[in-house]
């Protein structure tokens, strides 16, 4: 049988592989467990051409979804996935059966995701991946509400392989490469060291077009509407003074400080803006000055990474084994923020201490697009000893530590409040998440007269977790002298003169013959402008924002499992956890499997689960400053225990809790044909979310100042994490595999499908007045709509692989996504059609050591529907808040060299 035929045959046999997730019996296969477990071996992982583990798992598991964000702050660098419609922090990730630490990124919107970063795991380091599609908090503790992923590392003591893959998108000719190496070494006579490493580099993609944001303007003539649309990114009445702060080259009246009068400037050669003037003038000017085609980029970020895993084991005398593994990942990415037009408030002209006008547009004459970069460093180590006592009880003592760090940089921007002294590149600060865990696990088989021994498992766990927000460079958060209007007191008004200030004089004291010192400065003079505080796009973490938070917890668990008869398996598990910062939890699970016939098995489980709020969610703070009516305004996201949050009714976070059950069946009529069908239901209570904005107001500021909150005098709105709502999620998973031997060849057919639906059953009314009939919720109506309808309602994966006797094999895979809805608001939404994405590849095993693969992803160029005008802006062709791929076809070639 040729090499690839053997590989395909092994994929079918994954149900017969012994698993370590979902059970603590050492001899259970995936088909024998009482809960649904998928096993993807080395060949299945190799069938997906990607340098990102998230994309590999997403391709193989239909209920697992992830998207590539075009513009999303930290989520550009750490992408949060979903499993069964629940967010990444409700997925427990294990490596060799041990808990994996979290990423440093906490998303400060939506459900505030804070979970592990799967992208830091290189595919070449893996022997297999197990996916438990069931809640397992009673077995593993916090986070295991949606399911569990277990990544089994390679443990070969000899042989290795070298892989080189390169490919290109056909739409933009952007290319990338992936170089991977694995090598096993013997460690003494009874040990191994297995080393895996990969290096990747991918160019940024661009799928947008010219910056264009049409804006509806009521009460304007077509020419006036065109003028305003060409100038502003938001509804603005051109009769208001706001538009006068932007200086020359605006499309409407601006104040000219040289003449001291209002003048009308237009870009059109005939004085009337035409279509090119209003829609593309900024793009053309930007391209002319910067030599780039678009003012902002919609696409994948530029990214490169180096990642490594070292796995080792050594058998000791007496049968015990020392084991351990180490990982290191260092990745760099950078992407665009939104374009700042030349007439944006951040580029408003300012008057310096000498009376001269400083125009930031001298620095960015075509406007600017901030670039945001993140250096993600992930390090971890786990080690232990396991063996068996003389009485037959096995033991496993282990300890592990992991740390994730994100180092932010923002460039091609400015801190406008610093005026002419502003740099253009800043270090806004770092995020650091660390975790340590120590476990003592025991398993004892006891003969109690049943069809099998009663498997008794119990253990203890201690964990220590921390989260740190590291202060950024001074100039990234500094409020410079221009943070307030008229910082040099050039204008003395009537009230000040009456109070005897400045010798009782009234007037405008800016040097220059064109000004009348007997009158107040013109209301549109640049002295009234305010320079926005902080590195524009992502202000730095200042002293009030930087923080360190730590907690510890301990847990005890038990797990009983036995075959009560030759055909009936039952298990029961319970786990108690105590957290130093929010309290305790007890979770339980019961599960059973009945072998109805030799071909048919039915299974089911019922359980409770929980997820502890992470240190990052409890302690994260983000403060940014804008401008309103000539003065700086500050909005902050604060911890729930912060005085600013508690002023508006925030309470300390507690755990999310779940009640769930699964019911399924598995059919295996022949060795080559299997079908599993499972229904699941998850009721999730006290789900954590980020609240909407609370306006502080003068009274609130006074209260916060009395409480000693730093910067309270400028605080205008507050948000915080809250246990806001309850949801119910239900769905069906279908998995089928059929293996056919043709004598001269072999065909494997596989089908995996998921139907999933989430419904919000409770929201918290933040309205403080119980007599007010209009509720105001932490979770907005549009957020509810997105949560319930924003993802495809089903997904189907179909794969056909055929191998011929001449060492050639081919694969055809189709990923079918169902319909979904894209929302701008509850009244502005667009129903989007699903699509089918087709991948193909052809592999030639040139020898026992060398193979070549030619392939293509999305070869028929499937993509999301074009977005309606109200849905998209700024050059985006569609709504990119979707799990559907929008990059276009990708073709690649891969060479693999293996040796013994």
PDB file of C-alpha atoms in Angstrom, residues 638-843:
ATOM      1  CA  UNK A 638     -12.112  50.401  34.846  1.00  0.00           C
ATOM      2  CA  UNK A 639     -12.147  47.249  36.978  1.00  0.00           C
ATOM      3  CA  UNK A 640     -15.526  46.572  38.624  1.00  0.00           C
ATOM      4  CA  UNK A 641     -14.002  47.188  42.071  1.00  0.00           C
ATOM      5  CA  UNK A 642     -12.696  50.615  41.001  1.00  0.00           C
ATOM      6  CA  UNK A 643     -14.432  53.619  42.574  1.00  0.00           C
ATOM      7  CA  UNK A 644     -15.291  54.994  39.125  1.00  0.00           C
ATOM      8  CA  UNK A 645     -17.155  51.769  38.274  1.00  0.00           C
ATOM      9  CA  UNK A 646     -18.840  51.354  41.635  1.00  0.00           C
ATOM     10  CA  UNK A 647     -20.256  54.862  41.370  1.00  0.00           C
ATOM     11  CA  UNK A 648     -22.484  53.426  38.634  1.00  0.00           C
ATOM     12  CA  UNK A 649     -23.438  50.247  40.427  1.00  0.00           C
ATOM     13  CA  UNK A 650     -20.662  47.873  39.403  1.00  0.00           C
ATOM     14  CA  UNK A 651     -20.146  44.843  41.611  1.00  0.00           C
ATOM     15  CA  UNK A 652     -17.130  42.503  41.806  1.00  0.00           C
ATOM     16  CA  UNK A 653     -17.058  39.877  39.115  1.00  0.00           C
ATOM     17  CA  UNK A 654     -18.073  36.355  39.971  1.00  0.00           C
ATOM     18  CA  UNK A 655     -17.856  33.146  38.002  1.00  0.00           C
ATOM     19  CA  UNK A 656     -19.922  32.277  34.958  1.00  0.00           C
ATOM     20  CA  UNK A 657     -21.844  29.055  35.614  1.00  0.00           C
ATOM     21  CA  UNK A 658     -23.365  26.576  33.211  1.00  0.00           C
ATOM     22  CA  UNK A 659     -25.800  23.679  33.163  1.00  0.00           C
ATOM     23  CA  UNK A 660     -25.539  21.460  30.128  1.00  0.00           C
ATOM     24  CA  UNK A 661     -26.226  18.053  28.666  1.00  0.00           C
ATOM     25  CA  UNK A 662     -25.392  16.051  25.568  1.00  0.00           C
ATOM     26  CA  UNK A 663     -27.186  13.134  23.966  1.00  0.00           C
ATOM     27  CA  UNK A 664     -25.766  11.221  21.035  1.00  0.00           C
ATOM     28  CA  UNK A 665     -25.268   8.016  19.135  1.00  0.00           C
ATOM     29  CA  UNK A 666     -22.413   6.366  17.268  1.00  0.00           C
ATOM     30  CA  UNK A 667     -22.716   3.762  14.538  1.00  0.00           C
ATOM     31  CA  UNK A 668     -19.800   1.648  13.307  1.00  0.00           C
ATOM     32  CA  UNK A 669     -21.190  -0.941  10.861  1.00  0.00           C
ATOM     33  CA  UNK A 670     -17.713  -1.829   9.537  1.00  0.00           C
ATOM     34  CA  UNK A 671     -14.121  -1.003  10.359  1.00  0.00           C
ATOM     35  CA  UNK A 672     -14.133   1.573   7.579  1.00  0.00           C
ATOM     36  CA  UNK A 673     -17.471   3.270   8.250  1.00  0.00           C
ATOM     37  CA  UNK A 674     -18.429   5.351  11.310  1.00  0.00           C
ATOM     38  CA  UNK A 675     -21.148   7.905  12.047  1.00  0.00           C
ATOM     39  CA  UNK A 676     -21.618   9.953  15.241  1.00  0.00           C
ATOM     40  CA  UNK A 677     -24.500  12.328  15.955  1.00  0.00           C
ATOM     41  CA  UNK A 678     -24.627  14.440  19.139  1.00  0.00           C
ATOM     42  CA  UNK A 679     -27.063  17.064  20.423  1.00  0.00           C
ATOM     43  CA  UNK A 680     -25.900  19.562  23.057  1.00  0.00           C
ATOM     44  CA  UNK A 681     -27.498  22.242  25.217  1.00  0.00           C
ATOM     45  CA  UNK A 682     -25.600  24.812  27.309  1.00  0.00           C
ATOM     46  CA  UNK A 683     -27.346  27.273  29.642  1.00  0.00           C
ATOM     47  CA  UNK A 684     -24.765  29.873  30.663  1.00  0.00           C
ATOM     48  CA  UNK A 685     -25.626  32.166  33.589  1.00  0.00           C
ATOM     49  CA  UNK A 686     -23.944  35.401  34.708  1.00  0.00           C
ATOM     50  CA  UNK A 687     -22.059  35.668  31.421  1.00  0.00           C
ATOM     51  CA  UNK A 688     -19.307  38.272  31.570  1.00  0.00           C
ATOM     52  CA  UNK A 689     -19.617  41.234  29.227  1.00  0.00           C
ATOM     53  CA  UNK A 690     -18.284  44.786  28.925  1.00  0.00           C
ATOM     54  CA  UNK A 691     -20.924  47.382  29.807  1.00  0.00           C
ATOM     55  CA  UNK A 692     -21.976  50.285  27.651  1.00  0.00           C
ATOM     56  CA  UNK A 693     -20.904  53.852  28.489  1.00  0.00           C
ATOM     57  CA  UNK A 694     -22.038  55.655  31.645  1.00  0.00           C
ATOM     58  CA  UNK A 695     -21.828  59.462  31.396  1.00  0.00           C
ATOM     59  CA  UNK A 696     -20.058  60.838  34.457  1.00  0.00           C
ATOM     60  CA  UNK A 697     -21.309  64.439  34.447  1.00  0.00           C
ATOM     61  CA  UNK A 698     -20.223  67.282  36.789  1.00  0.00           C
ATOM     62  CA  UNK A 699     -21.780  65.685  39.867  1.00  0.00           C
ATOM     63  CA  UNK A 700     -20.110  62.358  39.158  1.00  0.00           C
ATOM     64  CA  UNK A 701     -16.742  64.021  38.645  1.00  0.00           C
ATOM     65  CA  UNK A 702     -17.092  65.791  41.964  1.00  0.00           C
ATOM     66  CA  UNK A 703     -17.869  62.491  43.687  1.00  0.00           C
ATOM     67  CA  UNK A 704     -14.909  60.762  42.060  1.00  0.00           C
ATOM     68  CA  UNK A 705     -12.587  63.626  42.976  1.00  0.00           C
ATOM     69  CA  UNK A 706     -13.780  63.341  46.581  1.00  0.00           C
ATOM     70  CA  UNK A 707     -12.939  59.617  46.417  1.00  0.00           C
ATOM     71  CA  UNK A 708      -9.426  60.476  45.248  1.00  0.00           C
ATOM     72  CA  UNK A 709      -9.706  58.924  41.763  1.00  0.00           C
ATOM     73  CA  UNK A 710      -6.703  60.179  39.716  1.00  0.00           C
ATOM     74  CA  UNK A 711      -7.727  62.259  36.697  1.00  0.00           C
ATOM     75  CA  UNK A 712     -11.362  62.367  37.825  1.00  0.00           C
ATOM     76  CA  UNK A 713     -11.628  66.069  36.968  1.00  0.00           C
ATOM     77  CA  UNK A 714     -11.428  65.176  33.241  1.00  0.00           C
ATOM     78  CA  UNK A 715     -13.339  61.878  33.264  1.00  0.00           C
ATOM     79  CA  UNK A 716     -16.505  62.003  31.153  1.00  0.00           C
ATOM     80  CA  UNK A 717     -17.651  58.366  30.766  1.00  0.00           C
ATOM     81  CA  UNK A 718     -17.052  54.968  32.369  1.00  0.00           C
ATOM     82  CA  UNK A 719     -17.311  51.320  31.284  1.00  0.00           C
ATOM     83  CA  UNK A 720     -16.562  48.123  33.208  1.00  0.00           C
ATOM     84  CA  UNK A 721     -16.789  44.326  33.102  1.00  0.00           C
ATOM     85  CA  UNK A 722     -19.999  42.897  34.499  1.00  0.00           C
ATOM     86  CA  UNK A 723     -21.760  39.522  34.915  1.00  0.00           C
ATOM     87  CA  UNK A 724     -24.396  40.889  32.641  1.00  0.00           C
ATOM     88  CA  UNK A 725     -26.604  38.267  31.075  1.00  0.00           C
ATOM     89  CA  UNK A 726     -27.730  34.664  30.621  1.00  0.00           C
ATOM     90  CA  UNK A 727     -27.635  32.760  27.322  1.00  0.00           C
ATOM     91  CA  UNK A 728     -28.750  29.393  25.993  1.00  0.00           C
ATOM     92  CA  UNK A 729     -26.784  27.626  23.262  1.00  0.00           C
ATOM     93  CA  UNK A 730     -27.900  24.458  21.511  1.00  0.00           C
ATOM     94  CA  UNK A 731     -26.744  22.547  18.475  1.00  0.00           C
ATOM     95  CA  UNK A 732     -26.030  19.297  16.680  1.00  0.00           C
ATOM     96  CA  UNK A 733     -22.683  17.785  15.638  1.00  0.00           C
ATOM     97  CA  UNK A 734     -22.567  15.156  12.881  1.00  0.00           C
ATOM     98  CA  UNK A 735     -19.340  13.332  11.973  1.00  0.00           C
ATOM     99  CA  UNK A 736     -19.120  10.528   9.375  1.00  0.00           C
ATOM    100  CA  UNK A 737     -16.117   8.693   7.883  1.00  0.00           C
ATOM    101  CA  UNK A 738     -16.102   6.057   5.138  1.00  0.00           C
ATOM    102  CA  UNK A 739     -12.951   4.291   3.967  1.00  0.00           C
ATOM    103  CA  UNK A 740     -12.971   2.329   0.698  1.00  0.00           C
ATOM    104  CA  UNK A 741     -10.193   0.040  -0.605  1.00  0.00           C
ATOM    105  CA  UNK A 742     -10.199  -0.352  -4.390  1.00  0.00           C
ATOM    106  CA  UNK A 743      -7.362  -2.826  -4.635  1.00  0.00           C
ATOM    107  CA  UNK A 744      -5.217  -0.452  -6.626  1.00  0.00           C
ATOM    108  CA  UNK A 745      -6.144   2.542  -4.551  1.00  0.00           C
ATOM    109  CA  UNK A 746      -7.882   3.861  -1.460  1.00  0.00           C
ATOM    110  CA  UNK A 747     -10.564   6.527  -0.919  1.00  0.00           C
ATOM    111  CA  UNK A 748     -11.490   8.233   2.306  1.00  0.00           C
ATOM    112  CA  UNK A 749     -14.729  10.212   2.523  1.00  0.00           C
ATOM    113  CA  UNK A 750     -15.474  12.298   5.605  1.00  0.00           C
ATOM    114  CA  UNK A 751     -18.307  14.632   6.546  1.00  0.00           C
ATOM    115  CA  UNK A 752     -18.481  16.889   9.603  1.00  0.00           C
ATOM    116  CA  UNK A 753     -21.373  19.271  10.226  1.00  0.00           C
ATOM    117  CA  UNK A 754     -22.454  21.620  12.998  1.00  0.00           C
ATOM    118  CA  UNK A 755     -25.707  23.499  13.550  1.00  0.00           C
ATOM    119  CA  UNK A 756     -25.557  26.017  16.391  1.00  0.00           C
ATOM    120  CA  UNK A 757     -27.902  28.616  17.882  1.00  0.00           C
ATOM    121  CA  UNK A 758     -27.436  31.043  20.786  1.00  0.00           C
ATOM    122  CA  UNK A 759     -30.242  32.981  22.476  1.00  0.00           C
ATOM    123  CA  UNK A 760     -29.974  35.722  25.092  1.00  0.00           C
ATOM    124  CA  UNK A 761     -32.451  34.921  27.874  1.00  0.00           C
ATOM    125  CA  UNK A 762     -31.634  37.688  30.373  1.00  0.00           C
ATOM    126  CA  UNK A 763     -30.094  41.137  30.330  1.00  0.00           C
ATOM    127  CA  UNK A 764     -29.398  43.482  33.228  1.00  0.00           C
ATOM    128  CA  UNK A 765     -31.284  46.794  33.205  1.00  0.00           C
ATOM    129  CA  UNK A 766     -28.829  49.528  34.182  1.00  0.00           C
ATOM    130  CA  UNK A 767     -31.661  52.059  34.620  1.00  0.00           C
ATOM    131  CA  UNK A 768     -31.470  53.384  38.169  1.00  0.00           C
ATOM    132  CA  UNK A 769     -35.020  54.770  38.113  1.00  0.00           C
ATOM    133  CA  UNK A 770     -37.474  51.852  38.566  1.00  0.00           C
ATOM    134  CA  UNK A 771     -40.369  54.050  37.445  1.00  0.00           C
ATOM    135  CA  UNK A 772     -38.806  54.655  34.032  1.00  0.00           C
ATOM    136  CA  UNK A 773     -40.573  52.315  31.571  1.00  0.00           C
ATOM    137  CA  UNK A 774     -37.658  52.370  29.099  1.00  0.00           C
ATOM    138  CA  UNK A 775     -34.957  49.903  30.124  1.00  0.00           C
ATOM    139  CA  UNK A 776     -31.337  50.684  29.374  1.00  0.00           C
ATOM    140  CA  UNK A 777     -29.236  47.544  29.166  1.00  0.00           C
ATOM    141  CA  UNK A 778     -25.540  46.888  29.644  1.00  0.00           C
ATOM    142  CA  UNK A 779     -25.799  44.740  26.529  1.00  0.00           C
ATOM    143  CA  UNK A 780     -27.291  46.765  23.685  1.00  0.00           C
ATOM    144  CA  UNK A 781     -29.973  45.523  21.298  1.00  0.00           C
ATOM    145  CA  UNK A 782     -27.518  45.405  18.403  1.00  0.00           C
ATOM    146  CA  UNK A 783     -25.085  43.342  20.494  1.00  0.00           C
ATOM    147  CA  UNK A 784     -27.895  40.871  21.189  1.00  0.00           C
ATOM    148  CA  UNK A 785     -28.678  40.696  17.471  1.00  0.00           C
ATOM    149  CA  UNK A 786     -25.037  40.048  16.610  1.00  0.00           C
ATOM    150  CA  UNK A 787     -24.732  37.401  19.302  1.00  0.00           C
ATOM    151  CA  UNK A 788     -27.858  35.593  18.140  1.00  0.00           C
ATOM    152  CA  UNK A 789     -27.589  36.007  14.357  1.00  0.00           C
ATOM    153  CA  UNK A 790     -24.103  37.292  13.509  1.00  0.00           C
ATOM    154  CA  UNK A 791     -22.484  33.891  12.852  1.00  0.00           C
ATOM    155  CA  UNK A 792     -23.410  31.347  10.146  1.00  0.00           C
ATOM    156  CA  UNK A 793     -26.297  29.181  11.327  1.00  0.00           C
ATOM    157  CA  UNK A 794     -24.540  26.017  10.186  1.00  0.00           C
ATOM    158  CA  UNK A 795     -21.259  24.765   8.813  1.00  0.00           C
ATOM    159  CA  UNK A 796     -20.408  21.601   6.875  1.00  0.00           C
ATOM    160  CA  UNK A 797     -16.986  20.188   6.051  1.00  0.00           C
ATOM    161  CA  UNK A 798     -16.690  17.547   3.329  1.00  0.00           C
ATOM    162  CA  UNK A 799     -13.370  15.870   2.477  1.00  0.00           C
ATOM    163  CA  UNK A 800     -12.523  13.277  -0.161  1.00  0.00           C
ATOM    164  CA  UNK A 801      -9.011  11.824  -0.380  1.00  0.00           C
ATOM    165  CA  UNK A 802      -7.907   9.268  -2.930  1.00  0.00           C
ATOM    166  CA  UNK A 803      -4.527   7.596  -3.300  1.00  0.00           C
ATOM    167  CA  UNK A 804      -3.273   5.606  -6.244  1.00  0.00           C
ATOM    168  CA  UNK A 805      -0.796   2.743  -6.283  1.00  0.00           C
ATOM    169  CA  UNK A 806       1.773   4.965  -8.033  1.00  0.00           C
ATOM    170  CA  UNK A 807       2.349   6.971  -4.826  1.00  0.00           C
ATOM    171  CA  UNK A 808       0.138   9.854  -5.935  1.00  0.00           C
ATOM    172  CA  UNK A 809      -2.778  11.128  -3.850  1.00  0.00           C
ATOM    173  CA  UNK A 810      -5.306  13.939  -4.184  1.00  0.00           C
ATOM    174  CA  UNK A 811      -7.585  15.744  -1.762  1.00  0.00           C
ATOM    175  CA  UNK A 812     -10.768  17.734  -2.316  1.00  0.00           C
ATOM    176  CA  UNK A 813     -12.253  19.604   0.637  1.00  0.00           C
ATOM    177  CA  UNK A 814     -15.344  21.785   0.764  1.00  0.00           C
ATOM    178  CA  UNK A 815     -16.263  24.092   3.659  1.00  0.00           C
ATOM    179  CA  UNK A 816     -19.880  25.227   3.465  1.00  0.00           C
ATOM    180  CA  UNK A 817     -20.980  28.158   5.643  1.00  0.00           C
ATOM    181  CA  UNK A 818     -24.628  28.974   6.288  1.00  0.00           C
ATOM    182  CA  UNK A 819     -26.387  32.341   6.142  1.00  0.00           C
ATOM    183  CA  UNK A 820     -25.893  35.059   8.751  1.00  0.00           C
ATOM    184  CA  UNK A 821     -26.772  38.721   9.344  1.00  0.00           C
ATOM    185  CA  UNK A 822     -24.417  41.714   9.475  1.00  0.00           C
ATOM    186  CA  UNK A 823     -25.535  44.631  11.654  1.00  0.00           C
ATOM    187  CA  UNK A 824     -24.772  48.323  11.809  1.00  0.00           C
ATOM    188  CA  UNK A 825     -27.759  48.849  14.125  1.00  0.00           C
ATOM    189  CA  UNK A 826     -31.035  47.084  14.864  1.00  0.00           C
ATOM    190  CA  UNK A 827     -32.633  48.910  11.940  1.00  0.00           C
ATOM    191  CA  UNK A 828     -29.648  48.862   9.576  1.00  0.00           C
ATOM    192  CA  UNK A 829     -28.682  45.283   8.828  1.00  0.00           C
ATOM    193  CA  UNK A 830     -28.022  43.054   5.843  1.00  0.00           C
ATOM    194  CA  UNK A 831     -28.808  39.360   5.438  1.00  0.00           C
ATOM    195  CA  UNK A 832     -25.639  37.735   4.122  1.00  0.00           C
ATOM    196  CA  UNK A 833     -25.527  34.528   2.087  1.00  0.00           C
ATOM    197  CA  UNK A 834     -23.272  31.659   3.030  1.00  0.00           C
ATOM    198  CA  UNK A 835     -20.845  30.128   0.570  1.00  0.00           C
ATOM    199  CA  UNK A 836     -18.746  27.032  -0.127  1.00  0.00           C
ATOM    200  CA  UNK A 837     -14.943  27.249  -0.022  1.00  0.00           C
ATOM    201  CA  UNK A 838     -13.153  24.558  -2.052  1.00  0.00           C
ATOM    202  CA  UNK A 839      -9.579  23.418  -1.397  1.00  0.00           C
ATOM    203  CA  UNK A 840      -7.591  20.952  -3.523  1.00  0.00           C
ATOM    204  CA  UNK A 841      -4.142  19.407  -3.358  1.00  0.00           C
ATOM    205  CA  UNK A 842      -2.065  16.804  -5.197  1.00  0.00           C
ATOM    206  CA  UNK A 843       0.791  14.956  -3.465  1.00  0.00           C
TER     207      UNK A 843
END
